[in-house]
Structures are given as structure tokens and as C-alpha cells.
Short mmCIF file of C-alpha atoms and ligand atoms in Angstrom, two decimals:
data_model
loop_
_atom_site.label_atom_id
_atom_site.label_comp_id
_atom_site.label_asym_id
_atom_site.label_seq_id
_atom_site.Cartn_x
_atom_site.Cartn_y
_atom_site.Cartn_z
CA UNK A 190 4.95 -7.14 -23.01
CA UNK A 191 2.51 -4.45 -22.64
CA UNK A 192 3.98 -1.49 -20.65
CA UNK A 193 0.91 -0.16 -17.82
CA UNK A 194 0.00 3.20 -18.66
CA UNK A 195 -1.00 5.70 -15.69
CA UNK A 196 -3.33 8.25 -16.65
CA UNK A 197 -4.83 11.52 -14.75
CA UNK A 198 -8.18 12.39 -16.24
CA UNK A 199 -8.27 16.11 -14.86
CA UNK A 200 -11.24 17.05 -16.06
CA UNK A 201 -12.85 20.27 -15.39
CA UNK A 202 -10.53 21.56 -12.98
CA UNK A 203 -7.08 23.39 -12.84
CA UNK A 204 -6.33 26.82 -13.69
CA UNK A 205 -3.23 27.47 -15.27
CA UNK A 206 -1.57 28.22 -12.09
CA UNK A 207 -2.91 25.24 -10.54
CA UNK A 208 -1.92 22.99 -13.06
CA UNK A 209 1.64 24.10 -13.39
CA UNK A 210 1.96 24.17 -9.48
CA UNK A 211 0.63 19.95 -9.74
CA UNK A 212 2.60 19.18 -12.60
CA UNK A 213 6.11 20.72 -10.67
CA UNK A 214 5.31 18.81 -7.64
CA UNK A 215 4.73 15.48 -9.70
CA UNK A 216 8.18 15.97 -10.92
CA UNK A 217 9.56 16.80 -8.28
CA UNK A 218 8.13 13.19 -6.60
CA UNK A 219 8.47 11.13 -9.60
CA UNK A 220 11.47 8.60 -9.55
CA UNK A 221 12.56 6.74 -12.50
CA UNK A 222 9.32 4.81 -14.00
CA UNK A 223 11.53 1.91 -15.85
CA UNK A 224 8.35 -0.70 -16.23
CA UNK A 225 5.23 2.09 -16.37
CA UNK A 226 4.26 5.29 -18.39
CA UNK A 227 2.25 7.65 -16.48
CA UNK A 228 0.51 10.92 -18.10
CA UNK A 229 -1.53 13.84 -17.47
CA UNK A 230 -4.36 15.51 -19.10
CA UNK A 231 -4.89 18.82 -18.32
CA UNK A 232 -7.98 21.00 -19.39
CA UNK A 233 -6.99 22.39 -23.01
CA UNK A 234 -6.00 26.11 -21.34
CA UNK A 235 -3.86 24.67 -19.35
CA UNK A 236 -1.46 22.53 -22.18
CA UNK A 237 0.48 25.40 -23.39
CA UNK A 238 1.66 25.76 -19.57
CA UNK A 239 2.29 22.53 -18.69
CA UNK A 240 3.79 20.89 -21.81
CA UNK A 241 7.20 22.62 -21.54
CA UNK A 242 7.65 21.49 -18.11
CA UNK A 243 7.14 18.01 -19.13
CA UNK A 244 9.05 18.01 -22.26
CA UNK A 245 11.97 15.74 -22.06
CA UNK A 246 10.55 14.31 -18.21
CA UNK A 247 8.67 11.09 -17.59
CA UNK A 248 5.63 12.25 -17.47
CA UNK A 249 3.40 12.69 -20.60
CA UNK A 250 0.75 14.87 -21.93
CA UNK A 251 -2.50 13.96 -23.16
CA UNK A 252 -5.85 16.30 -23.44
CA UNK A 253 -9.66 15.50 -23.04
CA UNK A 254 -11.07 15.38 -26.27
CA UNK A 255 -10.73 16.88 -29.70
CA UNK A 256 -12.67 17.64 -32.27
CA UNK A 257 -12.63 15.23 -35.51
CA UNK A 258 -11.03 17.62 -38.50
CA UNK A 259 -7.95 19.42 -38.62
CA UNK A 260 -9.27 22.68 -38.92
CA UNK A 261 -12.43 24.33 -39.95
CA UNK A 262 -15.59 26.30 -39.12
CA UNK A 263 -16.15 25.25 -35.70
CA UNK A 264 -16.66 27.29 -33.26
CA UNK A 265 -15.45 26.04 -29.52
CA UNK A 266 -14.00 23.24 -30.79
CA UNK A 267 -10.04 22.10 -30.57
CA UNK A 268 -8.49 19.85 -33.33
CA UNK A 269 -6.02 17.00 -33.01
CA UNK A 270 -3.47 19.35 -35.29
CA UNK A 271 -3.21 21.89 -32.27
CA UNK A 272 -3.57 18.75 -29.59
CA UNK A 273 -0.30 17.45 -31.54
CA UNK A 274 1.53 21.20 -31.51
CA UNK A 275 0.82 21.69 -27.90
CA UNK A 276 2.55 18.71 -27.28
CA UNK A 277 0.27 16.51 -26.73
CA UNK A 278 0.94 12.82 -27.41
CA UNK A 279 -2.52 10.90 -26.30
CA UNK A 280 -5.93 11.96 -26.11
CA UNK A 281 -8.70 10.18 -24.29
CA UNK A 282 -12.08 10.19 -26.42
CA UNK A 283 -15.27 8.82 -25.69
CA UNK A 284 -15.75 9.63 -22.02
CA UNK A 285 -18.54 8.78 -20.28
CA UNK A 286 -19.28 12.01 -19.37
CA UNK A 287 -18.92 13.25 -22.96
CA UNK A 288 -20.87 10.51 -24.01
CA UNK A 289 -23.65 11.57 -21.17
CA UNK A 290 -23.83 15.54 -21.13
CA UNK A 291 -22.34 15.57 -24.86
CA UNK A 292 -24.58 13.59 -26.55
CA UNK A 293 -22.11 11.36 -27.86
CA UNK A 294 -22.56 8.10 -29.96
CA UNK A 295 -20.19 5.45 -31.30
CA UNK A 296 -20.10 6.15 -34.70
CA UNK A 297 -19.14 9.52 -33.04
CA UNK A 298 -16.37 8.29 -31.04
CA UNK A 299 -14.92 5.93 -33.68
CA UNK A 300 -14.68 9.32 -36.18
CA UNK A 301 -12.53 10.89 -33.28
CA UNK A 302 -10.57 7.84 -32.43
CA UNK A 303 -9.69 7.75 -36.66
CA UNK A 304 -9.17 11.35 -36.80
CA UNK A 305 -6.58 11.39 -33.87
CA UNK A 306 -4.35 8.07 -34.87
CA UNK A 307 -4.57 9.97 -38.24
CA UNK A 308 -3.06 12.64 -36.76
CA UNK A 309 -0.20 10.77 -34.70
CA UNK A 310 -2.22 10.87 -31.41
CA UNK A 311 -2.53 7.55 -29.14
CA UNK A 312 -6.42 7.71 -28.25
CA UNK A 313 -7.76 6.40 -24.46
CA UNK A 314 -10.78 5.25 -25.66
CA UNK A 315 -13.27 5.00 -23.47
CA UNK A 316 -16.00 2.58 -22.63
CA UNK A 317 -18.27 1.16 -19.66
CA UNK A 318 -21.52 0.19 -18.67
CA UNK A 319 -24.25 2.24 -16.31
CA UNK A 320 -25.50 0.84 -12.63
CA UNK A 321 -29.01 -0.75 -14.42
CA UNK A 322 -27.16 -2.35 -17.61
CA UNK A 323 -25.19 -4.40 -15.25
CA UNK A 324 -28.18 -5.22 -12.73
CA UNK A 325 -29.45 -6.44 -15.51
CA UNK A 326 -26.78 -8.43 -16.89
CA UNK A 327 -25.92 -6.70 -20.09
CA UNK A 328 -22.74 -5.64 -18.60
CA UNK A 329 -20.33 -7.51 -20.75
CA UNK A 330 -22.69 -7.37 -24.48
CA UNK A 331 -22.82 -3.37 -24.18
CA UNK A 332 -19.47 -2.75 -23.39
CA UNK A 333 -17.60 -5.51 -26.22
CA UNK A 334 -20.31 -3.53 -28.33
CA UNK A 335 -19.03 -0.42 -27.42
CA UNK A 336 -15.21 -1.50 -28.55
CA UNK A 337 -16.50 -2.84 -31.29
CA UNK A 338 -18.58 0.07 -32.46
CA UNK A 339 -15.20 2.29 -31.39
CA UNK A 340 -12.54 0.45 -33.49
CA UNK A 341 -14.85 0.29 -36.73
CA UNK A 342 -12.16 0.79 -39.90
CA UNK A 343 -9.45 1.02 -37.16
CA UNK A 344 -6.14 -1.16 -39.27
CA UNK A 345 -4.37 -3.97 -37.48
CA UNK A 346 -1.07 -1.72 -37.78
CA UNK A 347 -3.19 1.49 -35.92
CA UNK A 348 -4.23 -0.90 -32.67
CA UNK A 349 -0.40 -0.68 -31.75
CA UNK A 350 -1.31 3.02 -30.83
CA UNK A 351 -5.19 2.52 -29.23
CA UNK A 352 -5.78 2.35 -25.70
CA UNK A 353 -8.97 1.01 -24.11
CA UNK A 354 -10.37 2.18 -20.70
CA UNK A 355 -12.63 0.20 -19.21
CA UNK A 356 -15.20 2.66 -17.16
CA UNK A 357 -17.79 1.09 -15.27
CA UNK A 358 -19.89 4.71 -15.01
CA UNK A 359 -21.60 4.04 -11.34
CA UNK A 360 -17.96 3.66 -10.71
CA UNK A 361 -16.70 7.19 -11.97
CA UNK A 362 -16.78 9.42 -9.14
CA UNK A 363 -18.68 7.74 -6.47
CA UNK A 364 -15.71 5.81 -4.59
CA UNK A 365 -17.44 2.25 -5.70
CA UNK A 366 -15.23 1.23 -7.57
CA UNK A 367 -15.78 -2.79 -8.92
CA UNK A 368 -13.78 -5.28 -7.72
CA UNK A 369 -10.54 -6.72 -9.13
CA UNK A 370 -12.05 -10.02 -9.88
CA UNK A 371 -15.33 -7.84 -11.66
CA UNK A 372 -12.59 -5.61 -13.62
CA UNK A 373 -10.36 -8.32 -15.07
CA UNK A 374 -13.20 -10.63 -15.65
CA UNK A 375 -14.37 -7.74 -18.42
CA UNK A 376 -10.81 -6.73 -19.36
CA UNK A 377 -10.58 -10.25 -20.22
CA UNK A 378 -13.93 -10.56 -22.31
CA UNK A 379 -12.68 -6.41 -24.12
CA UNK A 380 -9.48 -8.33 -24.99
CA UNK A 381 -11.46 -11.23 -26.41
CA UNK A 382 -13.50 -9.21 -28.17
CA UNK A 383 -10.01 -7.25 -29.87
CA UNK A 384 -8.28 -10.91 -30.32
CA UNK A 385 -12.13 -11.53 -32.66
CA UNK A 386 -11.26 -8.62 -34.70
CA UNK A 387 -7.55 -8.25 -34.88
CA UNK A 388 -6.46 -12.12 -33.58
CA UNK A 389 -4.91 -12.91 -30.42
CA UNK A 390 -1.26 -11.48 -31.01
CA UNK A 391 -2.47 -8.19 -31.46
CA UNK A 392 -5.07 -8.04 -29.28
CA UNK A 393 -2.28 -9.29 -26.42
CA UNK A 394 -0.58 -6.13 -27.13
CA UNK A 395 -2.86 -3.77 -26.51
CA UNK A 396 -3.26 -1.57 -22.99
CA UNK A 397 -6.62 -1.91 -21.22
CA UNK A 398 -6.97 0.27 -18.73
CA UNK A 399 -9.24 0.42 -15.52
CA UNK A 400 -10.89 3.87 -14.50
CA UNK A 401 -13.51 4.41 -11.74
CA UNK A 402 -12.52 5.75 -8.07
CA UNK A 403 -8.89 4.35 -8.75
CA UNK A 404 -7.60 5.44 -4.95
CA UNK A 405 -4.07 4.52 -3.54
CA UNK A 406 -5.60 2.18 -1.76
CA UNK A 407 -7.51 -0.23 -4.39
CA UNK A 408 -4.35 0.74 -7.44
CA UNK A 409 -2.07 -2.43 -5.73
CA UNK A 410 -5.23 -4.58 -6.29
CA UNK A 411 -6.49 -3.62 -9.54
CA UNK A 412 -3.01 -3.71 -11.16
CA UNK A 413 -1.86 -6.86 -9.77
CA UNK A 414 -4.70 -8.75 -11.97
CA UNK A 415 -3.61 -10.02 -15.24
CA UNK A 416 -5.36 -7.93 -18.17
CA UNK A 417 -5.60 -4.65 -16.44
CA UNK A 418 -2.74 -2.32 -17.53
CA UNK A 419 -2.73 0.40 -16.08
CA UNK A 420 -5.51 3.61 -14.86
CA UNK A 421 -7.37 6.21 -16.18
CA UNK A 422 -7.44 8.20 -12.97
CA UNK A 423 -9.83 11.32 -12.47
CA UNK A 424 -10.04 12.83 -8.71
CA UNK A 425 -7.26 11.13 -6.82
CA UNK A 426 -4.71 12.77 -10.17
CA UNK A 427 -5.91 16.17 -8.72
CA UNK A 428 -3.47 15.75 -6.01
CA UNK A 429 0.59 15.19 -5.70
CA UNK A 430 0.48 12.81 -3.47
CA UNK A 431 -2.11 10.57 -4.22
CA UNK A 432 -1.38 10.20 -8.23
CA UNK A 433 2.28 9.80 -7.09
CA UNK A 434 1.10 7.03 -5.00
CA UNK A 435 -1.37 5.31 -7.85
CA UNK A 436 1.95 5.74 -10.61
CA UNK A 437 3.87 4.28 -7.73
CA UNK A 438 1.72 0.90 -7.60
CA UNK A 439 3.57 -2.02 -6.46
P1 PGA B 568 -12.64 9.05 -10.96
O1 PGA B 568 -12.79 9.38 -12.54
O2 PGA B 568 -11.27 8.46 -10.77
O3 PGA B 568 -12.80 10.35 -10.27
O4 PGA B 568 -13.71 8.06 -10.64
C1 PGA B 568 -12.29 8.52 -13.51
C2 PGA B 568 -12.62 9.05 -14.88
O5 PGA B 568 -13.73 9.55 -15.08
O6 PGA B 568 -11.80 8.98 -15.81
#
């Protein structure tokens, strides 16, 4: 019931050339995706590039972040009214990283999470835990907090729209990513945690995704467990062949 979304984080990386030279190759590889949804999520200068050349394919668009009003005094910042006339159809908020370098809170994160379903964009919302909350067990209560703290005012009828991804950080970038049984046991306790605030038809609905060194060689694994729905995928999307590979998970 819940189709698995495939996501490529990009990050900081692609010039426009690069990006439209990726995206034409992922076409050109892609066959028809009849039980999946993949997307990518170029940096904002690429967008304008690349969302023509998706229009009307299989793959999607989504961008980084936005900023949480529709227009207004400030400076730098992109709003989900421009995400949503680039083309864009998901955005992922609450990164780690954005929550890290950024200074990001929750109350922070649920303001962009409202502003973009206000907007008609499906938020990736992220969450995860660092390498000392889980040695010290606090693992699961931080991150249900997190989802908690992210879907504050969020409406039973918006949730059809969110997406979770679970991030365990010491697993973003470093090639550890956890194990299977690790991921779905918290996938299981996130979804728990939604069927508490929504009930448990809704919160069976809803896409939780896994993110953290998703390779072509642990996606088979990770997707075969029961609650995990797909990936939020940063370094192996920056190639062809490997994001074909993870959006081509048996
Ligand atoms: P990674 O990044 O796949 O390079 O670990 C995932 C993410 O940060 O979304």
C-alpha cells in the first residue's frame, strides 16, 4: 500500500552542466518503475536545468530546503512558491546537516514542513540520532521526539503528503551504515509513534525512508525489511550507475 520512494540527496555538488549530464544518463538507464518512485534533488541552481528534462519522465524533482514564507525580505533564502514554479514537487527539510551547521531546531523544522504542504510540496522530513545518543541508549526517545516535535499542527488529511527519513547521522557519509534489523526496528517504533498521533491507518500509509551510506550493495537488504520504504540517498545518487542500481532494488 505504500509505494517506496527513491531519493538522491545531492547536496552540495553539481554544476549545472553536471547535473543535466546525470539527470540525461538516469533517463537514459531508467526502465519503467511500475511499484517505486524515485527522485532527485539537485542544488537550487541547478532546478531550472534539470526540471524540463524530467517533466513528463519517471523521475521527480525535489530541492534541499526552503525557506518558510512565500516571499519576503530575506536575503539568500529560496521559498516554497519558487520550489513549486521550478517544478519541484518534494522538498526534504530538516537535514542533519542543516540541523548541524544551520543551527536548526524543531520548532524550526515543523514551520518549514507547514509552510511547504501549505504550499503543495511533499516534505522528506528528516530525523536521526548522533553516534553518543545511541551508545547511550537514547536512540529511539530522541528520534520519536524528533517526529513528534516535526509534525506539531500537521492535520490527519496533510500526513498523506509527509515523508519521514530516518538518518542515523554517524551513518551519513561514513559508509556505516546500521543494519537492517537496527533500521526497521526504529522505522517500526517512528511508525508507532505516527499511529499515537494520527492512529494506525494513517500512520500505515505513510513512507519512512532509510538514509545513511545507502550503497548498491546494502539497498536489497534495507528494502526487503518491512517498514522501510524506500532511500534518501546522498553520495552513491552522484553517480548513473550506482543510483540506477539503488532505484533498481530487487
Ligand atoms: P549518504 O547521505 O548517502 O552520503 O550517507 C545521505 C544523506 O545525507 O541524505
Amino acid at each position: 500500500m505504500r509505494t517506496p520512494l527513491i531519493a538522491g540527496n545531492w547536496k552540495m555538488y553539481k554544476t549545472i552542466g553536471e547535473a543535466t549530464a546525470l539527470v540525461r544518463d538516469l533517463l537514459a538507464g531508467l526502465g519503467p518503475l511500475a511499484d517505486r518512485e524515485a527522485i532527485v534533488c539537485p542544488p537550487f541552481t541547478a532546478l531550472a536545468a534539470v526540471a524540463p528534462l524530467v517533466a513528463g519522465s519517471q523521475l521527480g524533482l525535489g530541492a534541499q530546503n526552503l525557506y518558510p514564507e512565500a516571499q519576503g525580505a530575506f536575503t539568500g533564502e529560496v521559498s516554497p512558491v519558487m520550489l513549486a514554479d521550478v517544478g519541484c514537487r518534494y522538498v526534504i527539510v530538516g537535514h542533519s546537516e542543516r540541523r548541524q551547521y544551520f543551527g536548526e531546531s524543531d520548532a524550526f523544522v515543523n514551520r518549514k514542513l507547514r509552510t511547504a504542504l501549505a504550499h503543495g510540496l511533499r516534505p522528506i522530513v528528516c530525523v536521526g540520532e548522533s553516534k553518543p545518543q545511541r551508545d547511550a541508549g537514547q536512540a529511539e526517545p530522541i528520534v520519536t521526539a524528533q517526529v513528534r516535535a516535526a509534525l506539531v499542527e500537521v492535520t490527519p488529511e496533510q500526513m498523506a503528503d509527509v515523508v519521514i527519513a530516518y538518518e542515523p547521522i554517524w551513518a551519513i557519509g561514513t559508509g556505516d551504515t546500521a543494519t537492517p534489523a537496527d533500521a526497521q526496528a526504529m522505522h517500526a517504533a517512528i511508525r508507532a509513534t505516527l499511529a499515537d498521533l494520527y492512529g494506525a491507518e494513517i500512520a500505515a500509509t505513510v513512507r519512512i525512508q532509510y538514509g545513511g551510506s545507502v550503497k548498491p550493495d546494502n539497498i536489497d537488504e534495507l528494502m526487503a525489511q518491512p517498514d522501510i520504504d524506500g532511500a534518501l540517498v546522498g553520495g552513491a545518487s552522484l553517480q548513473a550507475a550506482s543510483f540506477l542500481r539503488i532505484i533498481n532494488y530487487q
